[in-house]
Short mmCIF file of C-alpha atoms and ligand atoms in Angstrom, two decimals:
data_model
loop_
_atom_site.label_atom_id
_atom_site.label_comp_id
_atom_site.label_asym_id
_atom_site.label_seq_id
_atom_site.Cartn_x
_atom_site.Cartn_y
_atom_site.Cartn_z
CA LEU X 53 39.57 -23.20 -6.02
CA LEU X 54 42.75 -21.31 -5.16
CA ALA X 55 43.77 -21.32 -8.82
CA THR X 56 40.35 -19.93 -9.82
CA LEU X 57 40.53 -17.22 -7.19
CA LEU X 58 44.02 -16.23 -8.28
CA ALA X 59 42.87 -16.01 -11.89
CA LEU X 60 40.12 -13.47 -10.95
CA PRO X 61 40.81 -9.74 -10.79
CA ALA X 62 41.44 -8.68 -7.17
CA THR X 63 38.15 -6.73 -6.83
CA ALA X 64 35.97 -9.64 -8.03
CA ALA X 65 37.75 -12.18 -5.81
CA LEU X 66 37.24 -10.00 -2.75
CA ALA X 67 33.77 -8.59 -3.53
CA ALA X 68 31.34 -9.50 -0.74
CA PRO X 69 27.62 -9.79 -1.58
CA LEU X 70 25.77 -6.53 -1.24
CA THR X 71 23.88 -6.19 2.07
CA LEU X 72 20.45 -4.53 2.10
CA GLY X 73 18.74 -3.62 5.37
CA PHE X 74 14.97 -3.52 4.84
CA SER X 75 12.42 -2.26 7.39
CA GLN X 76 8.90 -3.43 6.59
CA VAL X 77 5.72 -1.76 7.88
CA GLY X 78 4.23 -4.95 9.31
CA ALA X 79 2.06 -7.87 8.24
CA GLU X 80 -1.27 -6.03 8.40
CA SER X 81 -2.75 -7.11 5.05
CA GLU X 82 -2.70 -9.64 2.22
CA TRP X 83 -0.96 -6.92 0.18
CA ARG X 84 1.83 -6.58 2.74
CA THR X 85 2.38 -10.36 2.91
CA ALA X 86 2.79 -10.44 -0.88
CA ASN X 87 5.13 -7.43 -0.75
CA SER X 88 7.38 -9.05 1.89
CA ALA X 89 7.45 -12.35 -0.03
CA SER X 90 8.39 -10.51 -3.25
CA ILE X 91 11.27 -8.68 -1.52
CA LYS X 92 12.64 -11.84 0.14
CA ALA X 93 12.45 -13.92 -3.07
CA ALA X 94 14.00 -11.17 -5.20
CA ALA X 95 16.91 -10.67 -2.78
CA LYS X 96 17.68 -14.39 -2.92
CA GLU X 97 17.45 -14.39 -6.69
CA ALA X 98 19.73 -11.33 -6.97
CA GLY X 99 22.34 -12.75 -4.55
CA ILE X 100 21.77 -9.85 -2.13
CA THR X 101 22.12 -10.44 1.62
CA LEU X 102 18.85 -9.20 3.07
CA LYS X 103 18.39 -8.10 6.67
CA PHE X 104 14.63 -7.87 7.14
CA ALA X 105 12.72 -6.41 10.11
CA ASP X 106 8.94 -6.27 10.62
CA ALA X 107 7.93 -3.07 12.49
CA GLN X 108 4.41 -4.22 13.44
CA GLN X 109 2.97 -0.90 12.20
CA LYS X 110 5.03 1.11 14.74
CA GLN X 111 7.28 3.96 13.67
CA GLU X 112 9.51 3.57 16.76
CA ASN X 113 10.32 -0.02 15.66
CA GLN X 114 11.23 1.22 12.20
CA VAL X 115 13.54 3.90 13.60
CA LYS X 116 15.24 1.22 15.76
CA ALA X 117 15.67 -1.05 12.74
CA LEU X 118 17.15 1.77 10.64
CA ARG X 119 19.59 2.65 13.44
CA SER X 120 20.66 -0.96 13.75
CA TYR X 121 21.30 -1.15 9.98
CA ILE X 122 23.41 2.01 10.26
CA ALA X 123 25.38 0.47 13.15
CA GLN X 124 25.88 -2.71 11.11
CA LYS X 125 27.19 -0.60 8.19
CA VAL X 126 24.94 -2.23 5.57
CA ASP X 127 25.58 -1.15 1.97
CA VAL X 128 22.08 0.25 1.41
CA ILE X 129 18.88 0.73 3.42
CA ALA X 130 15.34 0.44 2.06
CA PHE X 131 12.13 0.91 3.98
CA SER X 132 8.42 1.32 3.59
CA PRO X 133 7.57 4.07 6.12
CA VAL X 134 4.50 3.40 8.22
CA VAL X 135 3.68 7.12 8.44
CA GLU X 136 4.82 10.12 6.39
CA SER X 137 6.42 12.40 8.97
CA GLY X 138 9.08 12.14 11.67
CA TRP X 139 11.97 10.71 9.62
CA ASP X 140 14.39 13.65 9.32
CA THR X 141 16.66 12.73 12.24
CA VAL X 142 17.23 9.08 11.45
CA LEU X 143 17.65 9.77 7.74
CA LYS X 144 20.27 12.40 8.55
CA GLU X 145 22.09 9.73 10.58
CA ALA X 146 22.06 7.38 7.56
CA LYS X 147 23.35 10.16 5.32
CA ALA X 148 26.13 11.03 7.78
CA ALA X 149 27.15 7.35 7.78
CA GLY X 150 27.25 7.41 3.96
CA ILE X 151 24.50 4.78 3.59
CA PRO X 152 22.06 5.44 0.73
CA VAL X 153 18.33 5.08 1.46
CA ILE X 154 15.61 3.87 -0.92
CA LEU X 155 11.93 4.39 -0.08
CA THR X 156 9.57 1.66 -1.22
CA ASP X 157 5.78 1.68 -1.38
CA ARG X 158 5.18 4.74 0.86
CA ALA X 159 6.63 8.23 0.78
CA VAL X 160 8.01 10.46 3.56
CA LYS X 161 7.70 14.18 4.21
CA VAL X 162 11.20 15.50 4.91
CA ALA X 163 12.62 19.01 4.71
CA ASP X 164 15.61 17.81 2.68
CA PRO X 165 14.76 15.48 -0.22
CA THR X 166 18.41 14.45 -0.59
CA LEU X 167 17.93 12.35 2.57
CA TYR X 168 16.75 9.54 0.29
CA VAL X 169 17.98 8.59 -3.15
CA THR X 170 14.79 7.38 -4.77
CA PHE X 171 11.20 6.33 -4.10
CA ILE X 172 9.58 3.38 -5.85
CA GLY X 173 5.87 2.83 -5.32
CA SER X 174 2.31 3.40 -6.46
CA ASP X 175 0.60 6.74 -7.04
CA PHE X 176 -1.89 6.58 -4.15
CA VAL X 177 -3.67 9.82 -5.08
CA GLU X 178 -4.36 8.38 -8.53
CA GLU X 179 -5.67 5.17 -6.93
CA GLY X 180 -8.14 7.28 -4.93
CA ARG X 181 -9.15 9.09 -8.12
CA LYS X 182 -9.72 5.79 -9.92
CA ALA X 183 -12.00 4.64 -7.09
CA GLY X 184 -13.86 7.97 -7.28
CA ARG X 185 -14.23 7.81 -11.07
CA TRP X 186 -15.72 4.32 -10.88
CA LEU X 187 -18.32 5.63 -8.40
CA LEU X 188 -19.06 8.74 -10.49
CA GLU X 189 -19.83 6.53 -13.50
CA ARG X 190 -22.06 4.29 -11.43
CA ALA X 191 -23.85 7.29 -9.91
CA ALA X 192 -24.47 8.68 -13.40
CA LYS X 193 -26.67 5.62 -14.08
CA THR X 194 -28.98 6.58 -11.18
CA PRO X 195 -28.87 10.38 -11.52
CA ASN X 196 -31.54 11.26 -8.95
CA ALA X 197 -30.35 9.15 -6.06
CA ALA X 198 -28.24 10.64 -3.27
CA LEU X 199 -25.46 8.31 -2.30
CA ASN X 200 -24.29 8.24 1.31
CA ILE X 201 -20.73 7.01 1.52
CA VAL X 202 -18.85 5.62 4.51
CA GLU X 203 -15.08 5.52 4.34
CA LEU X 204 -12.67 3.13 6.02
CA GLN X 205 -9.34 4.91 6.08
CA GLY X 206 -5.95 3.25 6.30
CA THR X 207 -3.42 3.80 9.10
CA VAL X 208 -3.63 7.37 10.42
CA GLY X 209 -0.80 9.52 9.05
CA SER X 210 0.23 6.98 6.40
CA ALA X 211 0.78 8.09 2.80
CA PRO X 212 -1.83 5.70 1.32
CA ALA X 213 -4.51 6.83 3.81
CA ILE X 214 -3.85 10.53 3.19
CA ASP X 215 -3.52 10.23 -0.60
CA ARG X 216 -6.36 7.78 -1.27
CA LYS X 217 -8.72 10.04 0.67
CA LYS X 218 -7.49 13.09 -1.22
CA GLY X 219 -7.80 11.53 -4.70
CA PHE X 220 -11.27 10.09 -4.02
CA GLU X 221 -12.62 13.37 -2.58
CA GLU X 222 -11.16 15.37 -5.47
CA VAL X 223 -13.24 13.32 -7.93
CA ILE X 224 -16.52 12.83 -6.03
CA LYS X 225 -16.90 16.51 -5.14
CA THR X 226 -17.89 17.08 -8.77
CA ASN X 227 -21.22 15.39 -7.96
CA PRO X 228 -22.93 16.96 -4.89
CA LYS X 229 -25.15 13.87 -4.49
CA LEU X 230 -22.10 11.91 -3.37
CA GLN X 231 -21.44 12.64 0.29
CA ILE X 232 -19.08 11.00 2.78
CA ILE X 233 -21.21 10.73 5.90
CA ARG X 234 -18.69 8.88 8.10
CA SER X 235 -14.96 8.30 7.89
CA GLN X 236 -12.71 6.47 10.31
CA SER X 237 -9.48 4.49 10.33
CA GLY X 238 -9.64 0.70 10.12
CA GLU X 239 -5.82 0.55 10.26
CA PHE X 240 -5.63 -1.47 7.03
CA THR X 241 -6.64 -4.70 8.86
CA ARG X 242 -9.63 -7.03 8.46
CA ALA X 243 -10.37 -7.09 12.21
CA LYS X 244 -10.46 -3.31 12.56
CA GLY X 245 -12.32 -2.90 9.25
CA LYS X 246 -15.06 -5.18 10.60
CA GLU X 247 -15.16 -3.41 13.96
CA VAL X 248 -15.45 0.09 12.47
CA MET X 249 -18.07 -1.02 9.91
CA GLU X 250 -20.13 -2.52 12.77
CA SER X 251 -20.12 0.84 14.49
CA PHE X 252 -21.05 2.64 11.22
CA LEU X 253 -24.00 0.26 10.80
CA LYS X 254 -25.21 0.82 14.35
CA GLN X 255 -25.62 4.57 13.75
CA ARG X 256 -29.04 4.51 12.17
CA ASP X 257 -29.55 8.21 11.41
CA LYS X 258 -28.63 7.85 7.72
CA LYS X 259 -28.79 4.94 5.27
CA ILE X 260 -25.42 3.72 4.00
CA ASP X 261 -25.31 3.28 0.20
CA VAL X 262 -21.58 2.96 -0.49
CA LEU X 263 -18.47 1.80 1.35
CA TYR X 264 -15.10 3.10 0.19
CA ALA X 265 -12.31 1.13 1.89
CA HIS X 266 -8.67 2.19 1.49
CA ASN X 267 -7.67 -1.48 1.15
CA ASP X 268 -9.22 -4.85 0.35
CA ASP X 269 -8.59 -6.32 3.80
CA MET X 270 -10.74 -3.69 5.52
CA ALA X 271 -13.42 -4.21 2.85
CA ILE X 272 -13.38 -7.96 3.50
CA GLY X 273 -13.72 -7.37 7.25
CA ALA X 274 -16.57 -4.93 6.57
CA ILE X 275 -18.32 -7.47 4.32
CA GLN X 276 -18.57 -9.77 7.34
CA ALA X 277 -20.05 -6.95 9.46
CA ILE X 278 -22.59 -6.14 6.72
CA GLU X 279 -23.67 -9.79 6.45
CA GLU X 280 -23.97 -10.10 10.22
CA ALA X 281 -26.24 -7.03 10.15
CA GLY X 282 -28.55 -8.93 7.77
CA LEU X 283 -27.62 -6.92 4.66
CA LYS X 284 -26.20 -8.01 1.30
CA PRO X 285 -22.69 -6.63 0.65
CA GLY X 286 -22.22 -5.57 -2.97
CA VAL X 287 -26.00 -5.20 -3.39
CA ASP X 288 -27.51 -3.28 -0.43
CA ILE X 289 -24.19 -1.49 0.03
CA VAL X 290 -21.90 -0.92 -2.96
CA ILE X 291 -18.29 -1.66 -2.00
CA ILE X 292 -15.17 -0.12 -3.54
CA SER X 293 -11.67 -0.98 -2.33
CA ILE X 294 -8.01 -0.86 -3.28
CA ASP X 295 -5.16 -3.40 -3.76
CA GLY X 296 -6.51 -6.17 -6.01
CA VAL X 297 -5.50 -9.08 -3.75
CA ARG X 298 -6.80 -12.58 -4.40
CA GLY X 299 -9.27 -12.26 -1.48
CA ALA X 300 -10.88 -9.27 -3.22
CA PHE X 301 -11.27 -11.18 -6.48
CA GLU X 302 -12.91 -14.04 -4.58
CA ALA X 303 -15.28 -11.58 -2.89
CA MET X 304 -16.13 -10.03 -6.29
CA LYS X 305 -16.75 -13.47 -7.77
CA ALA X 306 -19.17 -14.13 -4.91
CA GLY X 307 -20.93 -10.82 -5.70
CA LYS X 308 -19.95 -9.22 -2.38
CA LEU X 309 -17.49 -6.57 -3.59
CA ASN X 310 -18.09 -4.31 -6.60
CA VAL X 311 -14.65 -3.11 -7.64
CA THR X 312 -11.01 -3.12 -6.62
CA VAL X 313 -8.36 -0.65 -7.78
CA GLU X 314 -5.02 -2.34 -8.27
CA CYS X 315 -1.98 -1.50 -6.12
CA ASN X 316 0.95 -3.70 -7.07
CA PRO X 317 2.99 -5.12 -4.15
CA LEU X 318 5.45 -7.12 -6.30
CA LEU X 319 8.22 -4.55 -6.03
CA GLY X 320 11.05 -6.96 -5.07
CA PRO X 321 12.84 -7.38 -8.42
CA GLN X 322 12.84 -3.63 -9.18
CA LEU X 323 14.02 -2.85 -5.65
CA MET X 324 16.98 -5.23 -5.93
CA GLN X 325 18.05 -3.68 -9.23
CA LEU X 326 17.76 -0.22 -7.70
CA ALA X 327 19.82 -1.32 -4.67
CA LYS X 328 22.59 -2.52 -6.99
CA ASP X 329 22.46 0.66 -9.08
CA VAL X 330 22.45 2.96 -6.07
CA VAL X 331 25.42 1.19 -4.46
CA ALA X 332 27.25 1.35 -7.81
CA LYS X 333 26.43 5.11 -7.83
CA LYS X 334 24.58 4.83 -11.15
CA PRO X 335 22.01 7.61 -11.76
CA VAL X 336 18.43 6.58 -10.87
CA GLU X 337 15.08 8.40 -11.17
CA LYS X 338 13.96 10.18 -7.99
CA ARG X 339 10.40 8.81 -8.35
CA ILE X 340 9.54 5.46 -9.90
CA THR X 341 5.83 4.63 -10.25
CA VAL X 342 4.04 1.39 -11.04
CA ASN X 343 1.39 0.73 -13.73
CA GLU X 344 -1.89 -0.48 -12.29
CA GLY X 345 -5.46 -1.25 -13.42
CA VAL X 346 -9.04 -1.19 -12.14
CA TYR X 347 -10.98 -4.47 -11.83
CA PRO X 348 -14.77 -4.40 -11.55
CA ALA X 349 -16.72 -7.48 -10.36
CA GLU X 350 -17.76 -8.30 -13.96
CA VAL X 351 -14.20 -9.39 -14.84
CA ALA X 352 -13.34 -11.09 -11.52
CA ALA X 353 -13.94 -14.71 -12.55
CA LYS X 354 -11.87 -14.30 -15.72
CA GLU X 355 -9.02 -12.46 -13.98
CA LEU X 356 -8.77 -14.52 -10.79
CA PRO X 357 -6.55 -17.29 -12.27
CA ASN X 358 -4.10 -14.64 -13.56
CA ARG X 359 -3.60 -12.91 -10.21
CA LYS X 360 -0.11 -13.22 -8.78
CA TYR X 361 -0.91 -12.02 -5.24
O1 AHR W 188 1.08 0.99 1.44
C1 AHR W 188 0.27 0.12 0.74
C2 AHR W 188 -0.91 -0.27 1.56
O2 AHR W 188 -0.49 -0.81 2.79
C3 AHR W 188 -1.81 -1.31 0.96
O3 AHR W 188 -2.83 -0.80 0.20
C4 AHR W 188 -2.40 -1.90 2.20
O4 AHR W 188 -3.12 -3.07 1.99
C5 AHR W 188 -1.20 -2.02 3.02
O5 AHR W 188 -1.36 -2.39 4.28
#
């Protein structure tokens, strides 16, 4: 061993594995579980030492995790910010310590964009538009009917909740028959999605025709509420959601969900490459997006075996 080490150039012999501190949003959804698994597996595969912290959907926990990574002098920090705002101070601390920051999955709103190096993740506004376009096409087949929509929003203040609402509204406003009659946060979880849908169903002033859920987990929770109210999900109430997790494909196969817009959580391998590039000071794009599709119920049975999350 000593002979091998002596034969190596000094830098290679001494090079320690790169350390990445990652602060995850939480474990609120099937999507998030797949995202965490992808990051952990990719770090192992890339030989990167990963320090991983679950923030349980609380910004204060993420700030604590980021500060602890700064104190530990990790080589690079990555995080998926639970909400968009309130990051300037801690990101300035990382910059002052000379630790580069990569955003994954969700964006931040900061005054100085040099506080992070790059952002890899989906285009949430476009996902909202795709959901809206699917509904516009469906509405065009029944031109006279007014469609009352209820919306289950994601975590308040989070990029996907803000952007998916924006993109969807931008598209549906072109047809005045499509109206959002109620909109509330279901915090991206099944339990809260069910609870909020129950309360929507109890308000009997207007008939609900469509549910737009900002993620599949809330839609799956809502499906349970709809069934318990004696209605047929996917038939009496058309259901549109986002993510494309296995649970959504199973619900579509059972005829209970009408369409899911894909949001790819398998960002681990790209993130590890970015971490290496950023530490090596190679130039990287400021914004890296992910290609994603739309899957209506008609293709669910065929697609289900191909799903990777
Ligand atoms: O930020 C991505 C979103 O967060 C996913 O759509 C949702 O399921 C998750 O909790």
